[in-house]
CSV table of C-alpha atoms in Angstrom, one decimal:
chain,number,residue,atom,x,y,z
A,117,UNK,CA,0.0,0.0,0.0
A,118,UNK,CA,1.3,3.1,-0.9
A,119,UNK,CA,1.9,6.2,1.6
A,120,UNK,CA,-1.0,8.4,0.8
A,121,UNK,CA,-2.9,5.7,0.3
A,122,UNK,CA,-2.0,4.3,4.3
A,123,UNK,CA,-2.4,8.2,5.2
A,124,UNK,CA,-6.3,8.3,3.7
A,125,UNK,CA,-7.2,4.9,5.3
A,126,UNK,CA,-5.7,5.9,9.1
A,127,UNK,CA,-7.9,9.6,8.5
A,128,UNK,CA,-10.9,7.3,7.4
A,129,UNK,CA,-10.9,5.4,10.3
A,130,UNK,CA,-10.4,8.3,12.8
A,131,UNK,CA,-13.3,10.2,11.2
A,132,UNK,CA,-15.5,7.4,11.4
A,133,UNK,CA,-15.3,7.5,15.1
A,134,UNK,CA,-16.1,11.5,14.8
A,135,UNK,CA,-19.0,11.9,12.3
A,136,UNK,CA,-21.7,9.6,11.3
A,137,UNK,CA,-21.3,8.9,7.4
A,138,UNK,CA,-21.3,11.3,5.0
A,139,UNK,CA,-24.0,11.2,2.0
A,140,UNK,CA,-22.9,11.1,-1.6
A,141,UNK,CA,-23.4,14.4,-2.7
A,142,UNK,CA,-23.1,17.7,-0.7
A,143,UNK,CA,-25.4,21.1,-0.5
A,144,UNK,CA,-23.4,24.3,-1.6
A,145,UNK,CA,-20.5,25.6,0.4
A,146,UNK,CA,-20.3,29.0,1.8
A,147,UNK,CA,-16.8,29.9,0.1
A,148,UNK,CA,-15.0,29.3,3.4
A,149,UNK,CA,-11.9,27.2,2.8
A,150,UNK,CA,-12.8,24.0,4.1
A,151,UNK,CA,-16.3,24.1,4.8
A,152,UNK,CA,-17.3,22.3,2.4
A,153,UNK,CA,-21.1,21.2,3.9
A,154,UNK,CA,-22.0,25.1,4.3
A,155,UNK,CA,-22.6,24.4,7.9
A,156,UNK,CA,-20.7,27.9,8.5
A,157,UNK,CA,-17.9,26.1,10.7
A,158,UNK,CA,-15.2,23.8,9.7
A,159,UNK,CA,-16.1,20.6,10.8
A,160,UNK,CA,-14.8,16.5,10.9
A,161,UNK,CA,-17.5,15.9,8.9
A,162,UNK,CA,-16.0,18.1,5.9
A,163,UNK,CA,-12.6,16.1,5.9
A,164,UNK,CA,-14.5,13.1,6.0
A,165,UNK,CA,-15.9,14.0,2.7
A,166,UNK,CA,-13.0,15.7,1.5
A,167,UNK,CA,-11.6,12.3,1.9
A,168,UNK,CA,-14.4,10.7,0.6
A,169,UNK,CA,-13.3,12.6,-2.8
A,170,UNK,CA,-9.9,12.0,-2.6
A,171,UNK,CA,-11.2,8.1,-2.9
A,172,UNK,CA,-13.7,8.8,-5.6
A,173,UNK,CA,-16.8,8.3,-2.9
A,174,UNK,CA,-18.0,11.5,-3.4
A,175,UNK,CA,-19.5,14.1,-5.7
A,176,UNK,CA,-18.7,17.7,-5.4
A,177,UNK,CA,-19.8,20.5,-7.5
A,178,UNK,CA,-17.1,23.6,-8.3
A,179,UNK,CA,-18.1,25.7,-5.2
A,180,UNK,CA,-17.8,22.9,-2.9
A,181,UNK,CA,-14.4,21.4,-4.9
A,182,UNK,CA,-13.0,24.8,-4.7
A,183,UNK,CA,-13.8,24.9,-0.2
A,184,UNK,CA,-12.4,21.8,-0.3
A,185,UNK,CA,-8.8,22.3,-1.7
A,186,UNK,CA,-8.2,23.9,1.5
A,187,UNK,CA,-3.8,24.4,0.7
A,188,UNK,CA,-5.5,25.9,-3.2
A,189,UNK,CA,-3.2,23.8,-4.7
A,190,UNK,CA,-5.2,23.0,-7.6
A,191,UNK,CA,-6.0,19.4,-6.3
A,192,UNK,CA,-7.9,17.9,-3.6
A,193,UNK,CA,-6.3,15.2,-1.6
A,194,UNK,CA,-5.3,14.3,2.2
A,195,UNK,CA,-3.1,17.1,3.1
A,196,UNK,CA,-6.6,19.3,3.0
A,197,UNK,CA,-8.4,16.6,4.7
A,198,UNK,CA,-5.5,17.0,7.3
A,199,UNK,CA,-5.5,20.8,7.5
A,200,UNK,CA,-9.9,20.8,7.7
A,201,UNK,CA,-8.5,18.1,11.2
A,202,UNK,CA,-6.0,20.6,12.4
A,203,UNK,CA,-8.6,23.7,11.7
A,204,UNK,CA,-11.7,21.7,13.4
A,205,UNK,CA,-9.6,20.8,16.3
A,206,UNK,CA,-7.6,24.1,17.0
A,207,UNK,CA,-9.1,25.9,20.1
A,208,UNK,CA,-7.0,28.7,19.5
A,209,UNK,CA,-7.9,32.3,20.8
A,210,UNK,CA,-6.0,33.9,17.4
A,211,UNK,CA,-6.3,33.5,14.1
A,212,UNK,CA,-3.9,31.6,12.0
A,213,UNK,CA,-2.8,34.2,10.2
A,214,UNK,CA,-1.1,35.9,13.7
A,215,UNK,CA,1.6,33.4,13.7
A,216,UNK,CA,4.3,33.3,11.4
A,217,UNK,CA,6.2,29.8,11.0
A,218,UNK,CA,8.9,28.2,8.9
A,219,UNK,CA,9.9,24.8,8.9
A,220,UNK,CA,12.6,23.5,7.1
A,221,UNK,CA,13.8,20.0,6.3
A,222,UNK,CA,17.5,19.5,7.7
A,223,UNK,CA,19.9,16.6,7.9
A,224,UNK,CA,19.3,16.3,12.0
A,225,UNK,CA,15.6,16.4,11.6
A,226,UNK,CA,13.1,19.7,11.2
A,227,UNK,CA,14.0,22.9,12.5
A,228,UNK,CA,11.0,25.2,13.0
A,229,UNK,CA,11.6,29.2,13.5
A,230,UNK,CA,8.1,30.8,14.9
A,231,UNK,CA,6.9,34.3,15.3
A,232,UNK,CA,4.5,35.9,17.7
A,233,UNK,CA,4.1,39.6,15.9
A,234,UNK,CA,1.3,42.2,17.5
A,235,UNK,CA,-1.6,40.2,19.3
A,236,UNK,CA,-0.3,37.2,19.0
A,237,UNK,CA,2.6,38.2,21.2
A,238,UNK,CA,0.7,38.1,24.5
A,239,UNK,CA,1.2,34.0,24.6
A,240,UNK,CA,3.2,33.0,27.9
A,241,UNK,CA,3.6,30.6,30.4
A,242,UNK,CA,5.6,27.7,29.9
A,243,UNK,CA,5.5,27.4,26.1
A,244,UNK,CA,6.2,23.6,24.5
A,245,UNK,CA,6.2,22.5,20.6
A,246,UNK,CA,4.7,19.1,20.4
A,247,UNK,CA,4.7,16.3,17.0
A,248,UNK,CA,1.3,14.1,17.0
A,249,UNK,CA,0.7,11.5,14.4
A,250,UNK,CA,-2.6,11.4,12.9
A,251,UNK,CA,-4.0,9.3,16.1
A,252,UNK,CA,-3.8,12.4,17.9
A,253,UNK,CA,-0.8,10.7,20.2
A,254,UNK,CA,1.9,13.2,21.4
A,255,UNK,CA,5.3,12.1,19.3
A,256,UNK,CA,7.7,14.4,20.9
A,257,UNK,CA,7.6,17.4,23.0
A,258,UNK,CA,10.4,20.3,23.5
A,259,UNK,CA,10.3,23.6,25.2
A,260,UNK,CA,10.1,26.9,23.3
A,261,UNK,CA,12.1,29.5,24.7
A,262,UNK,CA,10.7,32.8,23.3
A,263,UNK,CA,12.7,35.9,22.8
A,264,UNK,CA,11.6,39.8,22.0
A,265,UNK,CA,11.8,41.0,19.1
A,266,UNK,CA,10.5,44.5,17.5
A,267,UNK,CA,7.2,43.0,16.3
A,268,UNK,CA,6.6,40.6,19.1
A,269,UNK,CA,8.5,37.3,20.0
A,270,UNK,CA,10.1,35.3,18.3
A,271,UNK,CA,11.6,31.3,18.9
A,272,UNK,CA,13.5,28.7,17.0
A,273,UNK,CA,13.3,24.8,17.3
A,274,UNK,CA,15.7,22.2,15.6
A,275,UNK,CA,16.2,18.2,16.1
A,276,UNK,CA,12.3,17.4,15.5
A,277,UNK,CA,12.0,13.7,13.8
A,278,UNK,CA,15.6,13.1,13.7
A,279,UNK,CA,15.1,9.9,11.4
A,280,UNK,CA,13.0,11.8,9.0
A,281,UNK,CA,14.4,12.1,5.4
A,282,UNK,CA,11.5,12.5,3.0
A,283,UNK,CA,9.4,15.8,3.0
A,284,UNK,CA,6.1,13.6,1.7
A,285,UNK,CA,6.5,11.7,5.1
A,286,UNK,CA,5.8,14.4,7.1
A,287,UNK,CA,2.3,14.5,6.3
A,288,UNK,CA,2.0,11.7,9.3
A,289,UNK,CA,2.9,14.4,11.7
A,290,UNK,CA,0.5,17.2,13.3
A,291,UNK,CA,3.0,20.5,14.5
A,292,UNK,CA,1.1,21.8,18.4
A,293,UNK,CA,2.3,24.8,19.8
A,294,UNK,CA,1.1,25.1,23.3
A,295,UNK,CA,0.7,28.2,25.9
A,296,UNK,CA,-1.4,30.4,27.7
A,297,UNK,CA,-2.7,34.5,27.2
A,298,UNK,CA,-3.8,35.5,30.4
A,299,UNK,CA,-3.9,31.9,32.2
A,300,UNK,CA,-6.2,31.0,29.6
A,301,UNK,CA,-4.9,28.0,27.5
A,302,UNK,CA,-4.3,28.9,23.7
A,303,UNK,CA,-3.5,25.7,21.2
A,304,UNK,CA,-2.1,26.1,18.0
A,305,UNK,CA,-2.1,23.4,15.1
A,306,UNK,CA,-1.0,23.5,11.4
A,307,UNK,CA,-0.2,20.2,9.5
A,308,UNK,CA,3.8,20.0,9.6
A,309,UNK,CA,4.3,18.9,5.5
A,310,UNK,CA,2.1,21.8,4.6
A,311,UNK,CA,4.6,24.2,6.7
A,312,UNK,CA,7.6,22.7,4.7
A,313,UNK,CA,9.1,24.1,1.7
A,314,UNK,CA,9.0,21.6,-1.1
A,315,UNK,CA,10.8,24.0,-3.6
A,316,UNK,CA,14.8,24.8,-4.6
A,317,UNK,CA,15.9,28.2,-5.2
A,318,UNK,CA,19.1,29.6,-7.1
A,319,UNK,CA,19.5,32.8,-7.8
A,320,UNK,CA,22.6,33.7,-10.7
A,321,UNK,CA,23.7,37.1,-10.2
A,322,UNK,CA,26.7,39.6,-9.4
A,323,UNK,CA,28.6,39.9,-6.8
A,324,UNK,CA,29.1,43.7,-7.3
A,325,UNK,CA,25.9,46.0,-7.8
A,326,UNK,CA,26.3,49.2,-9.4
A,327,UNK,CA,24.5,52.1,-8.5
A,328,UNK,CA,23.2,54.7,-10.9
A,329,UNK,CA,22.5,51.4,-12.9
A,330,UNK,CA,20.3,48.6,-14.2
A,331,UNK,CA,21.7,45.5,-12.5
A,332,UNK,CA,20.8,41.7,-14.1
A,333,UNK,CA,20.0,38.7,-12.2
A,334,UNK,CA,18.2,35.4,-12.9
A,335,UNK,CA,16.0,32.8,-10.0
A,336,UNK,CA,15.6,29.4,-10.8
A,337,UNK,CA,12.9,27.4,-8.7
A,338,UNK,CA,12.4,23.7,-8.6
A,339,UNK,CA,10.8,21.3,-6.9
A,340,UNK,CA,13.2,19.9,-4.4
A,341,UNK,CA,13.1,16.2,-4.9
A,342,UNK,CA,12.4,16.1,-8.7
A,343,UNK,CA,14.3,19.1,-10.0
A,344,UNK,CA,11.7,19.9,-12.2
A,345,UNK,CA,11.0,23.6,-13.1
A,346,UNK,CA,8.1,25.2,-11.2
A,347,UNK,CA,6.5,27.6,-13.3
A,348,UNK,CA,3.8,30.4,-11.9
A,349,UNK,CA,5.5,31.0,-8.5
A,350,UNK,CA,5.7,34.8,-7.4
A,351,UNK,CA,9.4,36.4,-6.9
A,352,UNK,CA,9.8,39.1,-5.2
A,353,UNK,CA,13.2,40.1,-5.1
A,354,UNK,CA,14.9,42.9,-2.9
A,355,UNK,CA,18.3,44.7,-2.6
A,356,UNK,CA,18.9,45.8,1.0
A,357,UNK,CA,21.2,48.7,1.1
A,358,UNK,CA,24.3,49.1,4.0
A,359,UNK,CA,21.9,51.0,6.5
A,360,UNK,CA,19.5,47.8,6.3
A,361,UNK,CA,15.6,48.9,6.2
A,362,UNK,CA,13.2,48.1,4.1
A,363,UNK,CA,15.5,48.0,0.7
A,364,UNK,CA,16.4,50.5,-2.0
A,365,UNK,CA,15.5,48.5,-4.8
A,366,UNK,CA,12.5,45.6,-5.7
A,367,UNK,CA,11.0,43.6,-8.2
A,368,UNK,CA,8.6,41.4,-8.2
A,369,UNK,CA,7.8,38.6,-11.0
A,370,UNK,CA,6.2,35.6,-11.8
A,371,UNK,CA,8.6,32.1,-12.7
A,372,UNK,CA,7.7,31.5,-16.7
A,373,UNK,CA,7.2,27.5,-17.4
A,374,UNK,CA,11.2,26.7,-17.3
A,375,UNK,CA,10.8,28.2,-13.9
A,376,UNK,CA,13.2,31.2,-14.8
A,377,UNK,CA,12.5,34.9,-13.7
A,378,UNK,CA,15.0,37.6,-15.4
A,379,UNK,CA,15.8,40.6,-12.3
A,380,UNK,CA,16.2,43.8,-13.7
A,381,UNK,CA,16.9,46.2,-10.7
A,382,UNK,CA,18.0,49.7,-10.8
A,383,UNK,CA,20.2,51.1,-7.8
A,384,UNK,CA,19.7,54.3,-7.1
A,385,UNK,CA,22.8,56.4,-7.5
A,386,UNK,CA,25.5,57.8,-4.5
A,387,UNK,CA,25.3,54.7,-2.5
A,388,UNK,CA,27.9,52.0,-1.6
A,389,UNK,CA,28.9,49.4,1.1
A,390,UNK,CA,27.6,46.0,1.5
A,391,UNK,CA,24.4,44.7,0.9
A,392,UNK,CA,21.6,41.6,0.7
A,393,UNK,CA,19.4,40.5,-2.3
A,394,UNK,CA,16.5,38.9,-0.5
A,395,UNK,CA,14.6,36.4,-2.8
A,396,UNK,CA,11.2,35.4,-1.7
A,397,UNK,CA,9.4,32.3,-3.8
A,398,UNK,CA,5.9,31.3,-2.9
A,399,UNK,CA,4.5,28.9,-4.5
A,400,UNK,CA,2.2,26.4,-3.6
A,401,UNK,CA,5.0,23.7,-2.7
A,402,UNK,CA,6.0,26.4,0.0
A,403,UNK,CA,7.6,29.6,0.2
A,404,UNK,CA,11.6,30.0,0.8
A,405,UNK,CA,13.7,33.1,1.5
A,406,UNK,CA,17.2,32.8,0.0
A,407,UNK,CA,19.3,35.7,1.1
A,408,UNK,CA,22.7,36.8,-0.7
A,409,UNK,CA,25.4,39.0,-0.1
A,410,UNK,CA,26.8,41.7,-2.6
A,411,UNK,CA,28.9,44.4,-2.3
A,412,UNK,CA,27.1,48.1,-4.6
A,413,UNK,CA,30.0,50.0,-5.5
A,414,UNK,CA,29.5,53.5,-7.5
């Protein structure tokens, strides 16, 4: 049996002790990703048919195929059945979008970096970063020191699944972060593959920038394990000055089908010193920020 295959009969299973069975066809959604029975909350009951799908057991219509490809990758399959779990199941006091995370896929296991900007900052108490299968069974658990930082706070994580060495099989895994606002409990979930980059980035430029110029670069993004070319993902590309800020210089693009964007970024004249080209690619395999140094000389 293959792994998504084991993946869609262990979610089955689970959800069959949640919801009663699901019928064939389902009434319109609401346009809310995931809720995909228009019950106006995310529920078991629409991963169970999400999953249904996924196994040709159900019939949706476009507005509720489009709620149920919850990650709007252009296909629905487990990993939204897993995120509808990880939404229905959150009980968290902010919304998602509050907390910033990047995970990343190293030789010693998955490092995580969170960030707690504006409200989300308030979390406290003794803070831990937990790995669940899809059971719901605590994996492993580490502490999360948090520091402060000038939008919030800010932590970093490394050593999680030490034996893991294919992105596709962290979609087993469920990421909890646990704490407290106020002495009230605040649970975080998101589903661990989904927070994973799947993509490569190389970027082909000078060392030496020019101001008072154009100044040429070229990305590349792949898909990590394939090397295929990933066409359609956004670039935004940025040239931080020597003071640092918010850059003197951006572009943003989209990747053609060979998965090439051409950078064409004009400096503006009288500076010098050392600087960064920042290179953001979102796609949806992920988004990565590759950061390189170059020296703009007059």
């Amino acid at each position: 049996m293959s792994r998504w295959k084991w993946i869609v009969a262990v979610l089955i299973i689970l959800l069959c002790f949640a919801v009663g069975a699901a019928g064939n066809r389902v009434q319109a959604a609401t346009g809310v990703p995931g809720d995909v029975h228009a019950s106006g909350q995310v529920t078991a009951t629409d991963a169970q048919t999400i999953l249904q799908k996924t196994v040709s057991r159900a019939v949706l219509g476009r507005t509720e195929e489009a709620a149920a490809d919850v990650n709007q990758d252009g296909v629905v399959d487990v990993r939204d059945a897993i995120l509808v779990l990880q939404q229905a199941a959150s009980g968290s006091e902010y919304p998602w979008d509050l907390v910033d995370l990047q995970a990343a896929l190293m030789p010693g296991g998955v490092s995580l970096d969170l960030r707690f900007p504006g409200e989300a900052s308030r979390i406290d108490g003794a803070i831990h970063v937990l790995l669940r299968d899809l059971a719901g069974q605590e994996q492993s658990r580490q502490p999360l020191t948090l520091a402060e930082v000038d939008d919030g706070k800010s932590g970093h994580v490394e050593g999680l699944l030490p034996g893991i060495s294919e992105v596709a099989d962290l979609a087993r895994y469920v990421l909890e972060v646990q704490g407290s606002d106020g002495g009230k409990a605040v649970r975080h979930r998101w589903s661990l593959y989904e927070l994973t980059p799947r993509l490569r980035v190389h970027v082909f430029g000078p060392e030496k920038w020019y101001a008072g110029a154009p100044n040429r670069a070229r990305v590349a993004v792949q898909e990590a394990r394939s090397g295929e070319a990933v066409g359609g993902a956004e670039v935004v590309a940025t040239l931080v000055g020597p003071g640092g800020g918010d850059g003197i210089a951006r572009q943003t693009a989209v990747t053609d089908p060979e998965g090439l964007v051409n950078l064409a970024m004009a400096v503006p004249g009288g500076i010098s010193g050392d600087g960064e080209l920042e290179v953001t690619v979102s796609a949806p395999l992920g988004t990565r920020l590759l950061s390189q140094s170059v020296e703009i000389v007059t």
